Amino acid sequence: MDNDKIIVFDTTLRDGEQSPGASLDVADKVTIAKQLARLNVDVIEAGFPVSSKAQFDATKIISTEVKGPIIAGLARCIEGDIDAAAEALKKAERPRIHTFVATSKIHLEKKFRKSEEEILEMAVAGVKRAKSYFDDIEFSPEDSARTGKDFLFRIIEAAINAGATTINIPDTVGYSNPDEFGSLIKEIFNKVPNIDRAILSVHCHNDLGLAVANTLSAVINGAQQVEVTINGVGERAGNASLEEVVMALKTRHNFYGKCIGINTREIVPTSRLVSNLMGMPVQPNKAIVGANAFAHEAGIHQDAVLKDASTYEIMTPEEVGLESNRIILGRHSGRHGLQQRLAELGYKLGKEEINRIYERFNEIADKKKEVFDEDLIALVGDETADYSEAYELEYFHILSGNKTVPTATVGLRRGDRSFQEAAVGDGPVDAACKAVDKITGLSVALADYSLRGVTGGKNAVGEVVVRITDNGQKYLGRGASTDVIEASIRAYLHAVNRLISAKEKQLQSKVEKAQL
Ligand code: KIV
Ligand code: ZN
């Protein structure tokens, strides 16, 4: 391998999807995986196939449809996990099984009640089983940063002897700090005799806000692969953010001396896509991809940047794909222009979806003179779905005020049938959701509701993200409109349609099983 190349392993679809509140359906995951391929990541961790049917299906479809990057599937060092990962990955051009077992004393004693020898045996057996399927095997001693070093070195050596080609060192609970983590990486190189037969990778969590710093410290000390997520999403406080690690390596090439294969111009489109599909807004001051990352407020700064941007910018907005983020469609834009812009933003959509979005786009373009990328992304959010028989909003009427009982009348269509119901509620949104419930016959809990103006101005598009729960399962819905009540109804319907589709799929699989 090229000594200067850092392998970028993206785990947005696996660890990132473990973010509280982030739930992606299979179609969303495939959309993101295709965009990750455009970003040119080296490895996409597509999921944890044994953990659910949706994870298995997503890994399988991504393996079949996404070409270029290595596709990895996670598996505990357990036969069933490894077999499921191998099955889901079998169509991948370049499959990788990523198998792991916890190695820290605290996990051995409290989680497993197993001895070090038993864990070592599990690791070796897991790697060997994975190796019986594919050549490319990654092994992670989970909670490495809190694992006793002697045992850590021993298990790494054994995993490599069993066939592991990548060894990943996770700071699972974000406990380490840059000096300590860098030294650990250096020591692994010095103390594990066969380490030259594997790639050394790192995977840092952000509990103390040090994930990126720890990752970069590992790179300084020889790590060859970095495990990262878009926008730093991930379990608890998240993982090291791809855009921060990548842009640090690129901007400070003079310091790190490492190359990356990432197409950095795809960073902002990927960030927006992930934020939108996960329903997780990016904080404005987030490095690289936040709305303010390239905004200069102070007059002195603005003046200097106009004279020469390098006075206050260490990288250019264009480099991270920000150049064409403002408009740029309007009332006179055609379907083709819309489709092309959406493709540039990472959405490859079918004819029917484009037609639906074009209809909504025209409604918005009639109200706003200019339609921005952010507006488009919000529109796509509630007009694409992986179900065919969905309820669609036909019309609504709201009666609301500070001295009246909020009342909503909602008209929906499903296939060629039309429905109408009216309801009262605590507010206009509540009333409208209740009217929808009367039509669908479902009674779901609204667990989360958020509204944000997508672009500035009084005629801005408002985007609503809701999460509904049914039997402990969460469904996310997005809706966008210049009318916030309409955006709310659309978001609610989107989530309800997903719930209905999931229930129908469950029913269908029960029927199929019964027929076997
Ligand atoms: O954080 C962690 O330890 C993990 C492993 C499964 C690699 O995500
Ligand atoms: Zn992790």
Coordinates of C-alpha atoms and ligand atoms in Angstrom, one line a residue:
M1 CA 0.0 0.0 0.0
D2 CA 1.0 3.6 -0.7
N3 CA 2.6 4.7 2.6
D4 CA 1.2 8.2 2.4
K5 CA -2.4 7.2 1.7
I6 CA -4.9 7.3 4.5
I7 CA -7.8 5.0 3.9
V8 CA -11.2 6.7 4.6
F9 CA -13.6 4.2 6.1
D10 CA -17.1 5.8 6.4
T11 CA -19.4 4.4 9.0
T12 CA -22.3 6.9 8.7
L13 CA -24.6 4.1 7.7
R14 CA -23.7 1.8 10.7
D15 CA -22.3 3.7 13.7
G16 CA -23.8 7.0 12.4
E17 CA -27.2 5.4 12.2
Q18 CA -26.9 4.5 15.9
S19 CA -27.3 8.2 16.6
P20 CA -30.2 8.8 19.0
G21 CA -33.2 9.7 16.9
A22 CA -31.6 8.9 13.5
S23 CA -33.4 6.2 11.7
L24 CA -32.9 5.7 8.0
D25 CA -35.0 3.4 5.9
V26 CA -33.5 1.2 3.3
A27 CA -34.0 3.6 0.4
D28 CA -32.4 6.4 2.4
K29 CA -29.4 4.3 3.1
V30 CA -28.9 3.4 -0.6
T31 CA -29.2 7.0 -1.5
I32 CA -26.5 7.9 1.0
A33 CA -24.3 5.0 0.0
K34 CA -24.4 6.2 -3.7
Q35 CA -23.4 9.7 -2.6
L36 CA -20.6 8.3 -0.4
A37 CA -19.3 6.6 -3.6
R38 CA -19.4 9.9 -5.4
L39 CA -17.4 11.4 -2.4
N40 CA -15.0 8.6 -3.2
V41 CA -14.6 7.1 0.3
D42 CA -12.5 4.0 0.3
V43 CA -14.8 1.9 2.5
I44 CA -18.5 2.1 3.2
E45 CA -19.7 0.3 6.3
A46 CA -23.2 -0.4 5.1
G47 CA -24.7 -1.9 8.2
F48 CA -24.9 -4.6 10.9
P49 CA -26.7 -7.3 8.9
V50 CA -27.7 -9.7 11.7
S51 CA -29.3 -6.9 13.8
S52 CA -32.5 -6.5 11.7
K53 CA -34.1 -7.3 8.4
A54 CA -33.8 -3.6 7.4
Q55 CA -30.0 -3.7 8.1
F56 CA -29.6 -6.9 6.2
D57 CA -31.6 -5.6 3.2
A58 CA -29.7 -2.3 3.1
T59 CA -26.3 -4.0 3.2
K60 CA -27.4 -6.4 0.5
I61 CA -28.8 -3.7 -1.8
I62 CA -25.8 -1.5 -1.3
S63 CA -23.5 -4.4 -2.1
T64 CA -25.4 -5.0 -5.3
E65 CA -25.8 -1.5 -6.5
V66 CA -22.8 0.5 -5.2
K67 CA -19.6 0.0 -7.1
G68 CA -16.2 1.4 -6.3
P69 CA -15.7 1.5 -2.6
I70 CA -15.2 -1.7 -0.4
I71 CA -18.5 -2.5 1.2
A72 CA -18.2 -3.7 4.8
G73 CA -20.7 -5.4 7.1
L74 CA -20.4 -5.5 10.9
A75 CA -20.6 -8.8 12.8
R76 CA -19.8 -9.8 16.4
C77 CA -17.4 -12.7 16.7
I78 CA -20.4 -15.0 16.6
E79 CA -21.2 -17.5 13.8
G80 CA -24.7 -16.3 13.0
D81 CA -23.5 -12.7 12.8
I82 CA -20.7 -13.6 10.4
D83 CA -22.8 -15.8 8.2
A84 CA -25.5 -13.0 7.9
A85 CA -22.8 -10.5 7.0
A86 CA -21.3 -12.8 4.4
E87 CA -24.8 -13.5 2.9
A88 CA -25.6 -9.7 2.8
L89 CA -22.2 -8.9 1.2
K90 CA -22.0 -11.7 -1.3
K91 CA -22.8 -9.5 -4.3
A92 CA -20.3 -6.8 -3.4
E93 CA -17.5 -6.1 -5.8
R94 CA -15.1 -5.9 -2.9
P95 CA -16.7 -7.3 0.3
R96 CA -15.2 -6.9 3.8
I97 CA -16.5 -8.5 7.1
H98 CA -15.8 -6.3 10.1
T99 CA -15.9 -8.5 13.1
F100 CA -15.5 -7.3 16.7
V101 CA -15.4 -8.4 20.3
A102 CA -15.0 -6.3 23.5
T103 CA -11.6 -6.7 25.2
S104 CA -11.5 -4.3 28.1
K105 CA -11.6 -5.7 31.6
I106 CA -14.8 -3.8 32.4
H107 CA -16.6 -5.4 29.4
L108 CA -15.2 -8.9 30.1
E109 CA -16.3 -8.8 33.7
K110 CA -19.5 -6.9 33.5
K111 CA -20.8 -7.7 30.0
F112 CA -19.5 -11.1 29.1
R113 CA -18.4 -12.7 32.4
K114 CA -15.7 -14.4 30.3
S115 CA -11.9 -14.7 30.7
E116 CA -9.3 -13.1 28.4
E117 CA -8.5 -16.6 27.1
E118 CA -12.2 -17.2 26.2
I119 CA -12.4 -13.8 24.4
L120 CA -9.2 -14.5 22.5
E121 CA -10.6 -17.8 21.3
M122 CA -13.8 -16.0 20.2
A123 CA -11.8 -13.5 18.3
V124 CA -9.7 -16.1 16.5
A125 CA -12.7 -18.3 15.7
G126 CA -14.6 -15.2 14.4
V127 CA -11.8 -14.0 12.2
K128 CA -11.3 -17.6 10.8
R129 CA -15.0 -18.0 10.0
A130 CA -15.1 -14.6 8.3
K131 CA -12.0 -15.5 6.4
S132 CA -13.7 -18.7 5.1
Y133 CA -16.0 -16.3 3.1
F134 CA -13.7 -13.4 2.0
D135 CA -10.1 -12.3 2.0
D136 CA -10.7 -8.8 3.4
I137 CA -11.3 -9.1 7.1
E138 CA -11.3 -6.3 9.7
F139 CA -11.0 -7.1 13.4
S140 CA -11.8 -4.6 16.2
P141 CA -11.0 -5.2 19.9
E142 CA -13.9 -3.1 21.1
D143 CA -13.1 -0.6 23.9
S144 CA -9.4 -0.9 23.0
A145 CA -8.5 2.4 24.6
R146 CA -9.5 0.9 28.0
T147 CA -8.1 -2.5 27.4
G148 CA -5.0 -3.7 29.2
K149 CA -2.1 -3.4 26.8
D150 CA -0.6 -6.9 27.1
F151 CA -4.0 -8.4 26.3
L152 CA -4.6 -5.9 23.5
F153 CA -1.3 -6.7 21.8
R154 CA -1.9 -10.4 22.2
I155 CA -5.3 -10.4 20.7
I156 CA -4.2 -8.2 17.8
E157 CA -1.4 -10.6 17.0
A158 CA -3.7 -13.6 17.2
A159 CA -6.3 -11.9 15.0
I160 CA -3.7 -11.2 12.3
N161 CA -2.5 -14.8 12.5
A162 CA -6.1 -15.9 12.0
G163 CA -6.4 -13.9 8.8
A164 CA -7.4 -10.3 9.8
T165 CA -6.1 -7.8 7.2
T166 CA -7.1 -4.7 9.0
I167 CA -6.9 -4.1 12.8
N168 CA -9.1 -1.3 14.0
I169 CA -8.5 0.3 17.4
P170 CA -11.7 1.8 18.7
D171 CA -11.9 4.4 21.5
T172 CA -15.4 3.1 22.0
V173 CA -16.4 5.5 24.8
G174 CA -14.3 8.5 23.8
Y175 CA -12.2 8.2 26.9
S176 CA -8.7 8.8 25.4
N177 CA -6.8 12.0 24.7
P178 CA -4.5 12.8 21.7
D179 CA -1.2 12.1 23.5
E180 CA -2.3 8.9 25.0
F181 CA -4.1 7.6 21.9
G182 CA -1.2 8.5 19.7
S183 CA 1.2 6.7 22.0
L184 CA -1.0 3.6 22.0
I185 CA -0.9 3.5 18.2
K186 CA 2.9 3.9 18.3
E187 CA 3.2 1.1 20.9
I188 CA 1.1 -1.3 18.7
F189 CA 3.5 -0.8 15.9
N190 CA 6.5 -1.4 18.2
K191 CA 5.1 -4.4 20.3
V192 CA 2.9 -6.4 17.9
P193 CA 5.4 -8.5 15.9
N194 CA 3.1 -9.2 12.9
I195 CA 1.5 -5.7 12.6
D196 CA 3.2 -5.2 9.3
R197 CA 0.8 -7.8 7.8
A198 CA -2.2 -5.6 8.5
I199 CA -3.5 -2.1 8.1
L200 CA -3.9 -0.3 11.4
S201 CA -7.1 1.6 11.7
V202 CA -8.6 3.9 14.3
H203 CA -12.2 4.6 15.3
C204 CA -12.8 7.4 17.8
H205 CA -15.9 8.5 19.6
N206 CA -16.5 12.0 20.7
D207 CA -17.7 11.8 24.3
L208 CA -15.1 14.4 25.4
G209 CA -15.1 16.3 22.1
L210 CA -11.7 14.7 21.1
A211 CA -12.7 12.3 18.4
V212 CA -11.1 14.2 15.6
A213 CA -8.0 15.2 17.6
N214 CA -7.5 11.6 18.7
T215 CA -7.9 10.4 15.1
L216 CA -5.3 12.9 13.8
S217 CA -2.9 12.0 16.6
A218 CA -3.2 8.4 15.5
V219 CA -2.4 9.4 12.0
I220 CA 0.7 11.2 13.1
N221 CA 1.7 8.0 14.9
G222 CA 1.2 5.8 11.8
A223 CA -2.4 4.8 11.6
Q224 CA -3.3 4.0 8.0
Q225 CA -7.1 4.0 8.1
V226 CA -9.5 6.4 9.8
E227 CA -13.1 5.5 10.6
V228 CA -15.4 8.5 10.4
T229 CA -18.9 9.6 9.8
I230 CA -20.5 12.5 7.9
N231 CA -21.3 15.4 10.2
G232 CA -19.8 13.4 13.0
V233 CA -23.0 11.6 13.7
G234 CA -22.9 8.4 15.7
E235 CA -23.6 6.7 19.0
R236 CA -24.1 9.2 21.9
A237 CA -21.9 12.2 21.1
G238 CA -20.9 10.8 17.8
N239 CA -17.8 9.7 15.9
A240 CA -14.9 11.6 14.4
S241 CA -16.3 13.7 11.6
L242 CA -15.2 12.8 8.1
E243 CA -15.2 16.3 6.8
E244 CA -13.0 17.6 9.7
V245 CA -10.5 14.8 9.5
V246 CA -10.3 14.9 5.7
M247 CA -10.0 18.7 5.5
A248 CA -7.4 18.7 8.3
L249 CA -5.3 16.2 6.3
K250 CA -5.8 18.1 3.1
T251 CA -5.3 21.7 4.4
R252 CA -2.4 20.8 6.5
H253 CA -0.7 18.4 4.1
N254 CA 2.5 20.3 4.9
F255 CA 2.2 19.0 8.5
Y256 CA 0.7 15.5 8.2
G257 CA 2.2 14.6 4.8
K258 CA -0.7 12.2 4.0
C259 CA -2.9 11.9 0.9
I260 CA -6.6 11.1 0.7
G261 CA -8.7 10.0 -2.2
I262 CA -11.7 12.0 -1.2
N263 CA -13.4 14.2 -3.7
T264 CA -13.7 17.1 -1.3
R265 CA -16.2 19.0 -3.5
E266 CA -18.8 16.4 -2.6
I267 CA -18.4 17.1 1.1
V268 CA -21.2 19.8 1.5
P269 CA -23.7 17.9 -0.7
T270 CA -23.1 14.8 1.3
S271 CA -23.4 16.6 4.6
R272 CA -26.7 18.1 3.5
L273 CA -28.0 14.8 2.2
V274 CA -27.2 13.0 5.5
S275 CA -28.5 15.8 7.7
N276 CA -31.8 15.9 5.7
L277 CA -32.4 12.1 5.5
M278 CA -31.5 11.6 9.2
G279 CA -33.5 14.6 10.3
M280 CA -30.5 15.9 12.2
P281 CA -29.7 19.6 11.5
V282 CA -26.0 20.6 11.4
Q283 CA -25.1 23.3 14.0
P284 CA -24.3 26.6 12.3
N285 CA -20.8 26.9 13.7
K286 CA -19.8 23.3 12.8
A287 CA -16.4 23.2 11.1
I288 CA -16.4 22.8 7.3
V289 CA -20.1 22.2 6.8
G290 CA -21.9 24.5 9.2
A291 CA -23.9 27.4 7.7
N292 CA -21.3 29.9 9.2
A293 CA -18.2 27.9 8.4
F294 CA -17.3 30.4 5.6
A295 CA -19.3 33.4 6.8
H296 CA -17.4 36.5 7.8
E297 CA -19.2 38.8 10.1
A298 CA -16.6 41.4 11.3
G299 CA -16.2 44.3 9.0
I300 CA -12.4 44.1 9.1
H301 CA -12.6 40.5 8.1
Q302 CA -15.0 41.1 5.3
D303 CA -12.8 43.9 3.9
A304 CA -9.7 41.7 4.1
V305 CA -11.5 38.7 2.5
L306 CA -12.6 40.8 -0.4
K307 CA -9.0 41.9 -0.9
D308 CA -7.7 38.4 -0.6
A309 CA -9.7 35.5 0.8
S310 CA -6.6 33.7 2.2
T311 CA -6.4 36.4 4.9
Y312 CA -9.2 34.7 6.9
E313 CA -9.9 31.5 5.0
I314 CA -7.5 28.6 5.3
M315 CA -9.5 26.6 2.7
T316 CA -11.9 27.7 0.0
P317 CA -15.7 27.2 0.1
E318 CA -15.3 25.7 -3.5
E319 CA -13.0 23.0 -2.2
V320 CA -15.7 21.6 0.0
G321 CA -18.4 22.0 -2.6
L322 CA -20.0 25.2 -1.4
E323 CA -19.7 27.1 -4.6
S324 CA -23.1 26.5 -6.1
N325 CA -25.0 26.2 -2.9
R326 CA -27.1 29.3 -3.4
I327 CA -29.8 29.4 -6.1
I328 CA -30.7 28.6 -8.5
L329 CA -33.8 27.7 -9.9
G330 CA -36.9 29.8 -10.4
R331 CA -40.3 29.9 -11.9
H332 CA -39.0 29.5 -15.4
S333 CA -36.8 26.5 -14.7
G334 CA -37.7 23.3 -16.5
R335 CA -38.0 19.8 -15.3
H336 CA -34.7 18.9 -16.8
G337 CA -32.9 21.7 -14.9
L338 CA -34.5 20.5 -11.7
Q339 CA -33.5 16.9 -12.3
Q340 CA -29.9 17.9 -13.1
R341 CA -29.6 20.1 -10.0
L342 CA -31.0 17.3 -7.8
A343 CA -28.6 14.9 -9.4
E344 CA -25.7 17.3 -8.5
L345 CA -27.0 17.3 -5.0
G346 CA -26.8 13.6 -4.8
Y347 CA -30.4 12.6 -5.6
K348 CA -30.8 10.2 -8.5
L349 CA -34.6 9.9 -8.7
G350 CA -37.1 8.1 -10.8
K351 CA -39.4 9.7 -13.3
E352 CA -42.4 9.6 -11.1
E353 CA -40.6 11.1 -8.1
I354 CA -39.2 13.9 -10.4
N355 CA -42.8 14.6 -11.6
R356 CA -44.1 14.9 -8.1
I357 CA -41.2 17.1 -7.0
Y358 CA -41.6 19.3 -10.1
E359 CA -45.2 19.9 -9.2
R360 CA -44.3 21.0 -5.7
F361 CA -41.3 23.0 -7.0
N362 CA -43.6 25.0 -9.2
E363 CA -45.9 25.7 -6.3
I364 CA -42.9 27.0 -4.3
A365 CA -41.4 28.9 -7.2
D366 CA -44.7 30.7 -7.6
K367 CA -44.5 32.0 -4.1
K368 CA -40.8 32.6 -3.9
K369 CA -38.8 34.2 -6.7
E370 CA -35.7 32.0 -6.1
V371 CA -35.6 28.4 -5.1
F372 CA -32.4 27.5 -3.2
D373 CA -30.6 24.2 -2.9
E374 CA -31.8 24.0 0.7
D375 CA -35.4 24.4 -0.5
L376 CA -35.0 21.6 -3.0
I377 CA -33.4 19.3 -0.5
A378 CA -36.3 19.9 1.9
L379 CA -38.8 19.2 -0.9
V380 CA -37.1 16.0 -1.9
G381 CA -37.3 14.9 1.7
D382 CA -41.1 14.5 1.8
E383 CA -41.7 13.6 -1.8
T384 CA -39.5 10.5 -2.0
A385 CA -40.5 7.3 -0.4
D386 CA -40.1 3.6 -0.8
Y387 CA -43.7 2.8 -0.8
S388 CA -46.2 2.8 -3.6
E389 CA -49.6 3.0 -1.9
A390 CA -49.3 6.2 0.2
Y391 CA -51.8 8.7 1.5
E392 CA -51.3 12.0 -0.3
L393 CA -52.4 15.4 0.8
E394 CA -55.2 16.8 -1.4
Y395 CA -56.2 19.9 0.6
F396 CA -56.6 21.2 4.1
H397 CA -58.5 24.0 5.8
I398 CA -57.6 25.4 9.2
L399 CA -59.6 27.5 11.6
S400 CA -57.4 28.9 14.3
G401 CA -56.9 32.0 16.5
N402 CA -56.3 33.0 20.1
K403 CA -60.1 32.9 20.9
T404 CA -61.3 29.9 19.0
V405 CA -61.0 26.1 19.1
P406 CA -58.5 25.1 16.5
T407 CA -60.2 23.0 13.9
A408 CA -58.8 21.3 10.8
T409 CA -60.4 19.7 7.8
V410 CA -58.0 17.5 5.8
G411 CA -58.6 15.8 2.5
L412 CA -56.3 12.9 1.5
R413 CA -56.1 10.6 -1.5
R414 CA -54.9 7.0 -1.5
G415 CA -54.7 5.5 -5.0
D416 CA -58.0 6.5 -6.6
R417 CA -59.9 6.9 -3.3
S418 CA -60.4 10.3 -1.6
F419 CA -61.1 10.8 2.1
Q420 CA -62.1 13.8 4.2
E421 CA -62.2 14.3 8.0
A422 CA -62.3 17.2 10.4
A423 CA -61.0 17.3 14.0
V424 CA -60.4 19.8 16.8
G425 CA -57.1 19.9 18.7
D426 CA -54.8 21.9 21.1
G427 CA -53.5 23.8 18.1
P428 CA -53.9 23.8 14.3
V429 CA -51.1 21.2 13.9
D430 CA -52.6 18.9 16.5
A431 CA -56.1 19.3 14.9
A432 CA -54.7 18.4 11.5
C433 CA -52.8 15.4 12.8
K434 CA -56.0 14.2 14.5
A435 CA -57.9 14.6 11.2
V436 CA -55.3 12.5 9.5
D437 CA -55.5 9.8 12.2
K438 CA -59.3 9.6 11.7
I439 CA -58.7 8.9 8.0
T440 CA -55.9 6.3 8.5
G441 CA -57.5 4.7 11.6
L442 CA -54.2 4.8 13.3
S443 CA -53.5 6.5 16.6
V444 CA -49.8 7.2 16.9
A445 CA -47.8 9.3 19.4
L446 CA -45.9 12.3 18.1
A447 CA -42.6 11.9 19.9
D448 CA -40.8 14.8 18.3
Y449 CA -41.6 17.9 16.3
S450 CA -39.2 20.5 14.9
L451 CA -39.6 23.4 12.5
R452 CA -36.9 25.4 10.9
G453 CA -36.8 28.1 8.2
V454 CA -34.7 26.5 5.4
T455 CA -33.7 29.8 3.9
G456 CA -34.0 33.4 5.1
G457 CA -36.9 35.9 4.4
K458 CA -40.6 36.0 5.2
N459 CA -41.4 33.7 2.3
A460 CA -38.8 31.1 3.4
V461 CA -39.6 27.4 3.0
G462 CA -40.3 25.9 6.4
E463 CA -39.1 22.4 7.0
V464 CA -40.8 20.2 9.6
V465 CA -39.3 17.0 10.9
V466 CA -41.5 14.8 13.1
R467 CA -40.9 11.4 14.7
I468 CA -43.9 9.3 15.5
T469 CA -43.8 6.1 17.6
D470 CA -45.8 3.0 17.3
N471 CA -45.0 0.0 19.5
G472 CA -41.7 1.4 20.4
Q473 CA -40.6 1.8 16.8
K474 CA -39.8 5.3 15.6
Y475 CA -40.7 6.7 12.1
L476 CA -39.3 9.9 10.8
G477 CA -41.2 12.2 8.5
R478 CA -40.3 15.4 6.7
G479 CA -42.4 18.0 5.1
A480 CA -41.6 21.3 3.5
S481 CA -43.7 24.3 2.4
T482 CA -43.9 28.0 2.6
D483 CA -46.9 27.4 4.8
V484 CA -45.8 25.8 8.1
I485 CA -49.1 24.1 8.7
E486 CA -48.9 22.4 5.3
A487 CA -45.3 21.5 6.1
S488 CA -46.5 19.9 9.4
I489 CA -49.2 17.9 7.7
R490 CA -46.9 16.7 5.0
A491 CA -44.3 15.7 7.6
Y492 CA -46.8 13.8 9.7
L493 CA -48.2 12.1 6.6
H494 CA -44.7 11.1 5.5
A495 CA -44.1 9.4 8.8
V496 CA -47.5 7.8 8.9
N497 CA -47.0 6.4 5.3
R498 CA -43.7 4.9 6.5
L499 CA -45.4 3.3 9.4
I500 CA -48.1 1.8 7.2
S501 CA -45.5 0.6 4.7
A502 CA -43.5 -1.1 7.5
K503 CA -46.7 -2.8 8.8
E504 CA -47.6 -4.0 5.3
K505 CA -44.1 -5.4 4.8
Q506 CA -44.3 -7.2 8.1
L507 CA -47.6 -8.7 7.2
Q508 CA -46.4 -9.8 3.8
S509 CA -43.3 -11.5 5.3
K510 CA -45.6 -13.3 7.8
V511 CA -47.8 -14.5 4.9
E512 CA -44.8 -15.7 2.9
K513 CA -43.4 -17.6 5.9
A514 CA -46.8 -19.2 6.5
Q515 CA -46.9 -20.3 2.9
L516 CA -43.5 -22.1 3.1
Ligands
KIV1 O1 -17.1 2.1 18.9 C1 -16.9 0.9 18.7 O2 -16.1 0.2 19.4 C2 -17.5 0.3 17.5 C3 -16.9 -1.1 17.1 C4 -18.0 -2.0 16.7 C5 -15.9 -0.9 16.0 O3 -18.3 0.9 16.8
ZN2 ZN -18.2 3.0 17.3

